[in-house]
PDB file of C-alpha atoms in Angstrom:
ATOM      1  CA  ASP A   1     171.899 359.328  47.232  1.00  0.00           C
ATOM      2  CA  ALA A   2     173.505 359.888  50.623  1.00  0.00           C
ATOM      3  CA  GLY A   3     172.136 357.012  51.494  1.00  0.00           C
ATOM      4  CA  VAL A   4     170.354 356.620  55.163  1.00  0.00           C
ATOM      5  CA  ILE A   5     171.405 358.573  57.386  1.00  0.00           C
ATOM      6  CA  GLN A   6     171.731 358.250  62.058  1.00  0.00           C
ATOM      7  CA  SER A   7     172.763 360.391  64.557  1.00  0.00           C
ATOM      8  CA  PRO A   8     174.325 361.379  66.793  1.00  0.00           C
ATOM      9  CA  ARG A   9     177.175 357.860  65.902  1.00  0.00           C
ATOM     10  CA  HIS A  10     178.256 357.994  68.924  1.00  0.00           C
ATOM     11  CA  GLU A  11     176.161 358.697  72.578  1.00  0.00           C
ATOM     12  CA  VAL A  12     176.916 358.470  75.834  1.00  0.00           C
ATOM     13  CA  THR A  13     174.664 358.869  79.062  1.00  0.00           C
ATOM     14  CA  GLU A  14     174.134 358.432  82.553  1.00  0.00           C
ATOM     15  CA  MET A  15     171.762 355.712  83.640  1.00  0.00           C
ATOM     16  CA  GLY A  16     168.199 357.074  83.812  1.00  0.00           C
ATOM     17  CA  GLN A  17     168.494 360.217  80.936  1.00  0.00           C
ATOM     18  CA  GLU A  18     166.420 359.691  78.139  1.00  0.00           C
ATOM     19  CA  VAL A  19     167.979 359.329  74.821  1.00  0.00           C
ATOM     20  CA  THR A  20     167.110 359.595  71.432  1.00  0.00           C
ATOM     21  CA  LEU A  21     167.950 358.708  67.930  1.00  0.00           C
ATOM     22  CA  ARG A  22     167.300 359.569  63.891  1.00  0.00           C
ATOM     23  CA  CYS A  23     167.275 358.731  61.127  1.00  0.00           C
ATOM     24  CA  LYS A  24     166.615 359.855  57.827  1.00  0.00           C
ATOM     25  CA  PRO A  25     165.663 356.962  54.950  1.00  0.00           C
ATOM     26  CA  ILE A  26     166.576 356.891  51.364  1.00  0.00           C
ATOM     27  CA  SER A  27     164.242 359.281  49.491  1.00  0.00           C
ATOM     28  CA  GLY A  28     161.299 357.226  48.212  1.00  0.00           C
ATOM     29  CA  HIS A  29     161.467 354.250  50.090  1.00  0.00           C
ATOM     30  CA  ASP A  30     158.181 353.050  52.318  1.00  0.00           C
ATOM     31  CA  TYR A  31     159.498 350.997  54.683  1.00  0.00           C
ATOM     32  CA  LEU A  32     162.007 351.738  57.585  1.00  0.00           C
ATOM     33  CA  PHE A  33     163.059 349.178  60.027  1.00  0.00           C
ATOM     34  CA  TRP A  34     164.789 349.235  63.384  1.00  0.00           C
ATOM     35  CA  TYR A  35     167.761 347.202  65.098  1.00  0.00           C
ATOM     36  CA  ARG A  36     169.849 346.661  68.192  1.00  0.00           C
ATOM     37  CA  GLN A  37     173.281 345.020  68.121  1.00  0.00           C
ATOM     38  CA  THR A  38     174.971 343.500  70.706  1.00  0.00           C
ATOM     39  CA  MET A  39     177.636 341.126  70.997  1.00  0.00           C
ATOM     40  CA  MET A  40     175.045 338.718  72.849  1.00  0.00           C
ATOM     41  CA  ARG A  41     171.756 338.605  71.199  1.00  0.00           C
ATOM     42  CA  GLY A  42     173.039 339.113  68.170  1.00  0.00           C
ATOM     43  CA  LEU A  43     170.666 341.842  64.715  1.00  0.00           C
ATOM     44  CA  GLU A  44     167.527 342.604  66.609  1.00  0.00           C
ATOM     45  CA  LEU A  45     164.497 344.162  64.710  1.00  0.00           C
ATOM     46  CA  LEU A  46     163.226 346.052  67.257  1.00  0.00           C
ATOM     47  CA  ILE A  47     160.517 347.767  65.206  1.00  0.00           C
ATOM     48  CA  TYR A  48     159.197 348.538  61.702  1.00  0.00           C
ATOM     49  CA  PHE A  49     157.011 351.083  59.228  1.00  0.00           C
ATOM     50  CA  ASN A  50     155.393 350.637  56.569  1.00  0.00           C
ATOM     51  CA  ASN A  51     154.339 353.941  55.456  1.00  0.00           C
ATOM     52  CA  ASN A  52     154.860 355.958  57.964  1.00  0.00           C
ATOM     53  CA  VAL A  53     152.617 353.920  60.517  1.00  0.00           C
ATOM     54  CA  PRO A  54     154.125 351.104  63.108  1.00  0.00           C
ATOM     55  CA  ILE A  55     153.647 347.551  61.747  1.00  0.00           C
ATOM     56  CA  ASP A  56     155.768 345.235  64.506  1.00  0.00           C
ATOM     57  CA  ASP A  57     156.657 345.185  67.295  1.00  0.00           C
ATOM     58  CA  SER A  58     157.192 343.041  69.155  1.00  0.00           C
ATOM     59  CA  GLY A  59     161.199 343.422  69.353  1.00  0.00           C
ATOM     60  CA  MET A  60     160.438 346.362  71.980  1.00  0.00           C
ATOM     61  CA  PRO A  61     161.618 345.031  74.190  1.00  0.00           C
ATOM     62  CA  GLU A  62     159.472 347.173  77.066  1.00  0.00           C
ATOM     63  CA  ASP A  63     157.697 350.014  77.417  1.00  0.00           C
ATOM     64  CA  ARG A  64     160.298 351.782  77.993  1.00  0.00           C
ATOM     65  CA  PHE A  65     161.287 351.736  74.635  1.00  0.00           C
ATOM     66  CA  SER A  66     159.333 354.485  72.099  1.00  0.00           C
ATOM     67  CA  ALA A  67     159.386 355.000  68.160  1.00  0.00           C
ATOM     68  CA  LYS A  68     157.863 357.144  65.981  1.00  0.00           C
ATOM     69  CA  MET A  69     157.616 358.458  62.174  1.00  0.00           C
ATOM     70  CA  PRO A  70     156.285 361.927  62.078  1.00  0.00           C
ATOM     71  CA  ASN A  71     156.784 362.251  57.576  1.00  0.00           C
ATOM     72  CA  ALA A  72     158.512 359.863  55.474  1.00  0.00           C
ATOM     73  CA  SER A  73     161.772 360.421  55.557  1.00  0.00           C
ATOM     74  CA  PHE A  74     162.097 360.953  59.813  1.00  0.00           C
ATOM     75  CA  SER A  75     162.257 358.526  62.541  1.00  0.00           C
ATOM     76  CA  THR A  76     162.931 358.175  65.878  1.00  0.00           C
ATOM     77  CA  LEU A  77     164.097 355.879  68.724  1.00  0.00           C
ATOM     78  CA  LYS A  78     163.473 356.774  72.142  1.00  0.00           C
ATOM     79  CA  ILE A  79     164.499 355.126  75.226  1.00  0.00           C
ATOM     80  CA  GLN A  80     163.281 356.882  78.738  1.00  0.00           C
ATOM     81  CA  PRO A  81     164.726 356.280  81.229  1.00  0.00           C
ATOM     82  CA  SER A  82     167.947 354.309  79.651  1.00  0.00           C
ATOM     83  CA  GLU A  83     170.174 351.702  81.398  1.00  0.00           C
ATOM     84  CA  PRO A  84     174.011 350.506  81.316  1.00  0.00           C
ATOM     85  CA  ARG A  85     171.862 347.075  79.609  1.00  0.00           C
ATOM     86  CA  ASP A  86     170.974 349.747  76.487  1.00  0.00           C
ATOM     87  CA  SER A  87     174.318 349.944  75.317  1.00  0.00           C
ATOM     88  CA  ALA A  88     174.617 348.490  71.762  1.00  0.00           C
ATOM     89  CA  VAL A  89     174.187 350.004  69.000  1.00  0.00           C
ATOM     90  CA  TYR A  90     171.332 350.143  66.434  1.00  0.00           C
ATOM     91  CA  PHE A  91     170.453 350.393  63.300  1.00  0.00           C
ATOM     92  CA  CYS A  92     168.477 351.590  60.975  1.00  0.00           C
ATOM     93  CA  ALA A  93     167.377 350.814  57.398  1.00  0.00           C
ATOM     94  CA  SER A  94     165.134 351.082  54.456  1.00  0.00           C
ATOM     95  CA  SER A  95     163.666 349.250  51.577  1.00  0.00           C
ATOM     96  CA  SER A  96     161.194 349.413  49.271  1.00  0.00           C
ATOM     97  CA  TYR A  97     159.738 346.494  49.083  1.00  0.00           C
ATOM     98  CA  GLY A  98     156.069 348.262  49.180  1.00  0.00           C
ATOM     99  CA  THR A  99     156.522 349.556  45.639  1.00  0.00           C
ATOM    100  CA  ALA A 100     159.140 348.560  43.257  1.00  0.00           C
ATOM    101  CA  LYS A 101     159.474 345.108  45.207  1.00  0.00           C
ATOM    102  CA  THR A 102     163.938 345.766  45.430  1.00  0.00           C
ATOM    103  CA  ASP A 103     163.173 343.247  48.714  1.00  0.00           C
ATOM    104  CA  GLU A 104     166.849 344.636  49.594  1.00  0.00           C
ATOM    105  CA  GLN A 105     167.286 346.601  53.096  1.00  0.00           C
ATOM    106  CA  PHE A 106     170.050 349.563  53.316  1.00  0.00           C
ATOM    107  CA  PHE A 107     171.473 350.151  56.055  1.00  0.00           C
ATOM    108  CA  GLY A 108     172.600 353.040  57.781  1.00  0.00           C
ATOM    109  CA  PRO A 109     176.044 353.609  60.223  1.00  0.00           C
ATOM    110  CA  GLY A 110     174.242 353.258  63.131  1.00  0.00           C
ATOM    111  CA  THR A 111     174.248 355.065  66.550  1.00  0.00           C
ATOM    112  CA  ARG A 112     176.730 353.505  69.183  1.00  0.00           C
ATOM    113  CA  LEU A 113     175.051 353.728  72.201  1.00  0.00           C
ATOM    114  CA  THR A 114     176.795 353.894  75.988  1.00  0.00           C
ATOM    115  CA  VAL A 115     175.017 353.345  79.546  1.00  0.00           C
ATOM    116  CA  LEU A 116     176.942 354.495  82.400  1.00  0.00           C
TER     117      LEU A 116
ATOM    118  CA  GLY B   1     157.288 330.882  60.000  1.00  0.00           C
ATOM    119  CA  ASP B   2     160.638 331.646  57.935  1.00  0.00           C
ATOM    120  CA  SER B   3     164.226 331.620  59.635  1.00  0.00           C
ATOM    121  CA  VAL B   4     167.950 330.681  58.384  1.00  0.00           C
ATOM    122  CA  THR B   5     170.308 329.130  60.295  1.00  0.00           C
ATOM    123  CA  GLN B   6     174.425 329.531  59.102  1.00  0.00           C
ATOM    124  CA  MET B   7     177.525 328.547  60.059  1.00  0.00           C
ATOM    125  CA  GLU B   8     178.937 329.136  63.716  1.00  0.00           C
ATOM    126  CA  GLY B   9     182.752 331.659  63.573  1.00  0.00           C
ATOM    127  CA  PRO B  10     184.891 332.221  62.901  1.00  0.00           C
ATOM    128  CA  VAL B  11     185.922 330.522  59.914  1.00  0.00           C
ATOM    129  CA  THR B  12     189.423 331.161  60.022  1.00  0.00           C
ATOM    130  CA  LEU B  13     191.474 330.929  56.949  1.00  0.00           C
ATOM    131  CA  SER B  14     194.735 331.357  54.768  1.00  0.00           C
ATOM    132  CA  GLU B  15     195.110 333.713  52.709  1.00  0.00           C
ATOM    133  CA  GLU B  16     194.236 332.359  48.751  1.00  0.00           C
ATOM    134  CA  ALA B  17     192.358 329.650  50.202  1.00  0.00           C
ATOM    135  CA  PHE B  18     188.541 328.373  48.733  1.00  0.00           C
ATOM    136  CA  LEU B  19     185.659 329.975  51.472  1.00  0.00           C
ATOM    137  CA  THR B  20     182.361 327.976  52.358  1.00  0.00           C
ATOM    138  CA  ILE B  21     180.241 329.440  54.161  1.00  0.00           C
ATOM    139  CA  ASN B  22     176.733 326.931  55.172  1.00  0.00           C
ATOM    140  CA  CYS B  23     173.160 329.105  54.924  1.00  0.00           C
ATOM    141  CA  THR B  24     170.116 326.948  55.103  1.00  0.00           C
ATOM    142  CA  TYR B  25     166.560 328.200  55.449  1.00  0.00           C
ATOM    143  CA  THR B  26     162.899 327.092  55.901  1.00  0.00           C
ATOM    144  CA  ALA B  27     160.742 329.940  53.781  1.00  0.00           C
ATOM    145  CA  THR B  28     156.327 329.357  52.499  1.00  0.00           C
ATOM    146  CA  GLY B  29     157.303 330.345  48.701  1.00  0.00           C
ATOM    147  CA  TYR B  30     160.538 331.118  47.841  1.00  0.00           C
ATOM    148  CA  PRO B  31     161.945 334.950  48.686  1.00  0.00           C
ATOM    149  CA  SER B  32     164.323 336.048  47.284  1.00  0.00           C
ATOM    150  CA  LEU B  33     167.433 334.924  49.524  1.00  0.00           C
ATOM    151  CA  PHE B  34     170.203 337.823  50.208  1.00  0.00           C
ATOM    152  CA  TRP B  35     174.117 337.711  51.811  1.00  0.00           C
ATOM    153  CA  TYR B  36     175.321 340.443  53.280  1.00  0.00           C
ATOM    154  CA  VAL B  37     178.806 341.973  54.816  1.00  0.00           C
ATOM    155  CA  GLN B  38     179.211 344.148  57.978  1.00  0.00           C
ATOM    156  CA  TYR B  39     182.980 346.176  58.144  1.00  0.00           C
ATOM    157  CA  PRO B  40     183.871 347.251  61.211  1.00  0.00           C
ATOM    158  CA  GLY B  41     181.746 349.862  62.739  1.00  0.00           C
ATOM    159  CA  GLU B  42     179.553 349.875  59.480  1.00  0.00           C
ATOM    160  CA  GLY B  43     175.699 348.963  58.689  1.00  0.00           C
ATOM    161  CA  LEU B  44     175.366 345.747  56.947  1.00  0.00           C
ATOM    162  CA  GLN B  45     176.167 345.839  53.069  1.00  0.00           C
ATOM    163  CA  LEU B  46     174.348 343.188  50.685  1.00  0.00           C
ATOM    164  CA  LEU B  47     176.615 341.385  49.209  1.00  0.00           C
ATOM    165  CA  LEU B  48     174.933 339.334  46.721  1.00  0.00           C
ATOM    166  CA  LYS B  49     171.648 338.456  46.225  1.00  0.00           C
ATOM    167  CA  ALA B  50     168.718 335.692  44.149  1.00  0.00           C
ATOM    168  CA  THR B  51     165.360 336.021  43.793  1.00  0.00           C
ATOM    169  CA  LYS B  52     164.635 332.604  42.473  1.00  0.00           C
ATOM    170  CA  ALA B  53     165.471 329.082  42.625  1.00  0.00           C
ATOM    171  CA  ASP B  54     169.115 327.981  39.924  1.00  0.00           C
ATOM    172  CA  ASP B  55     169.987 332.055  40.493  1.00  0.00           C
ATOM    173  CA  LYS B  56     173.651 332.361  41.136  1.00  0.00           C
ATOM    174  CA  GLY B  57     174.542 335.190  42.324  1.00  0.00           C
ATOM    175  CA  SER B  58     177.666 336.626  42.717  1.00  0.00           C
ATOM    176  CA  ASN B  59     179.833 340.003  43.371  1.00  0.00           C
ATOM    177  CA  LYS B  60     183.924 340.251  44.477  1.00  0.00           C
ATOM    178  CA  GLY B  61     184.394 337.711  43.653  1.00  0.00           C
ATOM    179  CA  PHE B  62     181.574 335.999  46.209  1.00  0.00           C
ATOM    180  CA  GLU B  63     178.801 333.320  44.617  1.00  0.00           C
ATOM    181  CA  ALA B  64     175.478 331.806  46.007  1.00  0.00           C
ATOM    182  CA  THR B  65     173.996 329.548  44.669  1.00  0.00           C
ATOM    183  CA  TYR B  66     169.644 329.436  45.336  1.00  0.00           C
ATOM    184  CA  ARG B  67     168.828 325.001  45.654  1.00  0.00           C
ATOM    185  CA  LYS B  68     165.347 324.806  46.506  1.00  0.00           C
ATOM    186  CA  GLU B  69     166.335 321.036  46.521  1.00  0.00           C
ATOM    187  CA  THR B  70     168.174 321.548  49.444  1.00  0.00           C
ATOM    188  CA  THR B  71     166.780 325.148  50.613  1.00  0.00           C
ATOM    189  CA  SER B  72     169.824 326.164  51.330  1.00  0.00           C
ATOM    190  CA  PHE B  73     171.996 329.564  49.683  1.00  0.00           C
ATOM    191  CA  HIS B  74     175.772 328.443  50.911  1.00  0.00           C
ATOM    192  CA  LEU B  75     178.278 331.731  50.379  1.00  0.00           C
ATOM    193  CA  GLU B  76     181.448 330.944  48.320  1.00  0.00           C
ATOM    194  CA  LYS B  77     184.729 332.434  47.141  1.00  0.00           C
ATOM    195  CA  GLY B  78     187.980 330.535  45.931  1.00  0.00           C
ATOM    196  CA  SER B  79     189.983 332.918  46.419  1.00  0.00           C
ATOM    197  CA  VAL B  80     190.354 335.221  50.377  1.00  0.00           C
ATOM    198  CA  GLN B  81     192.036 337.662  50.815  1.00  0.00           C
ATOM    199  CA  VAL B  82     192.979 339.815  54.203  1.00  0.00           C
ATOM    200  CA  SER B  83     191.068 342.065  53.526  1.00  0.00           C
ATOM    201  CA  ASP B  84     187.114 339.137  52.884  1.00  0.00           C
ATOM    202  CA  SER B  85     187.716 339.221  57.564  1.00  0.00           C
ATOM    203  CA  VAL B  86     184.359 340.782  58.021  1.00  0.00           C
ATOM    204  CA  VAL B  87     181.346 339.129  59.213  1.00  0.00           C
ATOM    205  CA  TYR B  88     179.347 338.160  56.489  1.00  0.00           C
ATOM    206  CA  PHE B  89     174.896 337.553  57.077  1.00  0.00           C
ATOM    207  CA  CYS B  90     172.566 335.249  54.879  1.00  0.00           C
ATOM    208  CA  ALA B  91     168.990 336.414  55.067  1.00  0.00           C
ATOM    209  CA  LEU B  92     165.499 336.355  53.447  1.00  0.00           C
ATOM    210  CA  PRO B  93     162.062 338.381  53.270  1.00  0.00           C
ATOM    211  CA  ASP B  94     159.494 337.404  54.728  1.00  0.00           C
ATOM    212  CA  SER B  95     156.042 337.731  53.035  1.00  0.00           C
ATOM    213  CA  TRP B  96     155.820 342.167  55.092  1.00  0.00           C
ATOM    214  CA  GLY B  97     159.174 343.054  53.610  1.00  0.00           C
ATOM    215  CA  LYS B  98     160.873 342.605  56.914  1.00  0.00           C
ATOM    216  CA  LEU B  99     164.338 340.401  57.011  1.00  0.00           C
ATOM    217  CA  GLN B 100     165.258 337.520  59.024  1.00  0.00           C
ATOM    218  CA  PHE B 101     169.007 337.093  59.695  1.00  0.00           C
ATOM    219  CA  GLY B 102     171.469 334.766  60.122  1.00  0.00           C
ATOM    220  CA  ALA B 103     173.069 334.747  63.712  1.00  0.00           C
ATOM    221  CA  GLY B 104     176.502 335.921  61.752  1.00  0.00           C
ATOM    222  CA  THR B 105     179.922 333.835  60.275  1.00  0.00           C
ATOM    223  CA  GLN B 106     182.926 336.315  61.063  1.00  0.00           C
ATOM    224  CA  VAL B 107     185.816 334.939  59.131  1.00  0.00           C
ATOM    225  CA  VAL B 108     189.024 336.154  59.533  1.00  0.00           C
ATOM    226  CA  VAL B 109     191.780 335.655  56.914  1.00  0.00           C
ATOM    227  CA  THR B 110     195.568 334.875  58.022  1.00  0.00           C
ATOM    228  CA  PRO B 111     197.999 337.122  56.016  1.00  0.00           C
TER     229      PRO B 111
END
């Protein structure tokens, strides 16, 4: 298995631009999580999906952030417009808690976002 | 709500020393407990887990015992190496499958 795949690995953009981060979860997993990691705030859960449906988006910082999961093999996290304070590493993770009851989460390598 | 508290870092020690990272939890019921590691530039990886009280998880020389009487899941390794210099996270899942992570503890092992 290829594991969780994220793209791009690095993104540098200017303030005000739209940024789209992509994630392909492990096949068969029914949960998908988006996290943000910074030195100041540590690891924060932004949103998670179960069977492609958003369950809890209370961690999404503001309306500039949105996430979608159009099918079981793909999810996006979009920031529009981006701001310098959005600079962070964004991780996607997946798990099969709902079916196999193995509640371990598998993380992707992350996308390092820099907003200038 | 469910939560974990782990000791702050950085923890600095010499090669071959004994490592302990404390983790305590608050939870409804008896969830699984996890230790994850994060290597520089990578996502978190599961190091070990325990699924019920008194279970001991172990991997790569690390051990942690699920103790419900003290609500703890301390991570230990008898003889650390320089390659163990990473960040360690304690975590527990809630009933919805969401993981609650501790703040992370950076370990620095010097030769």
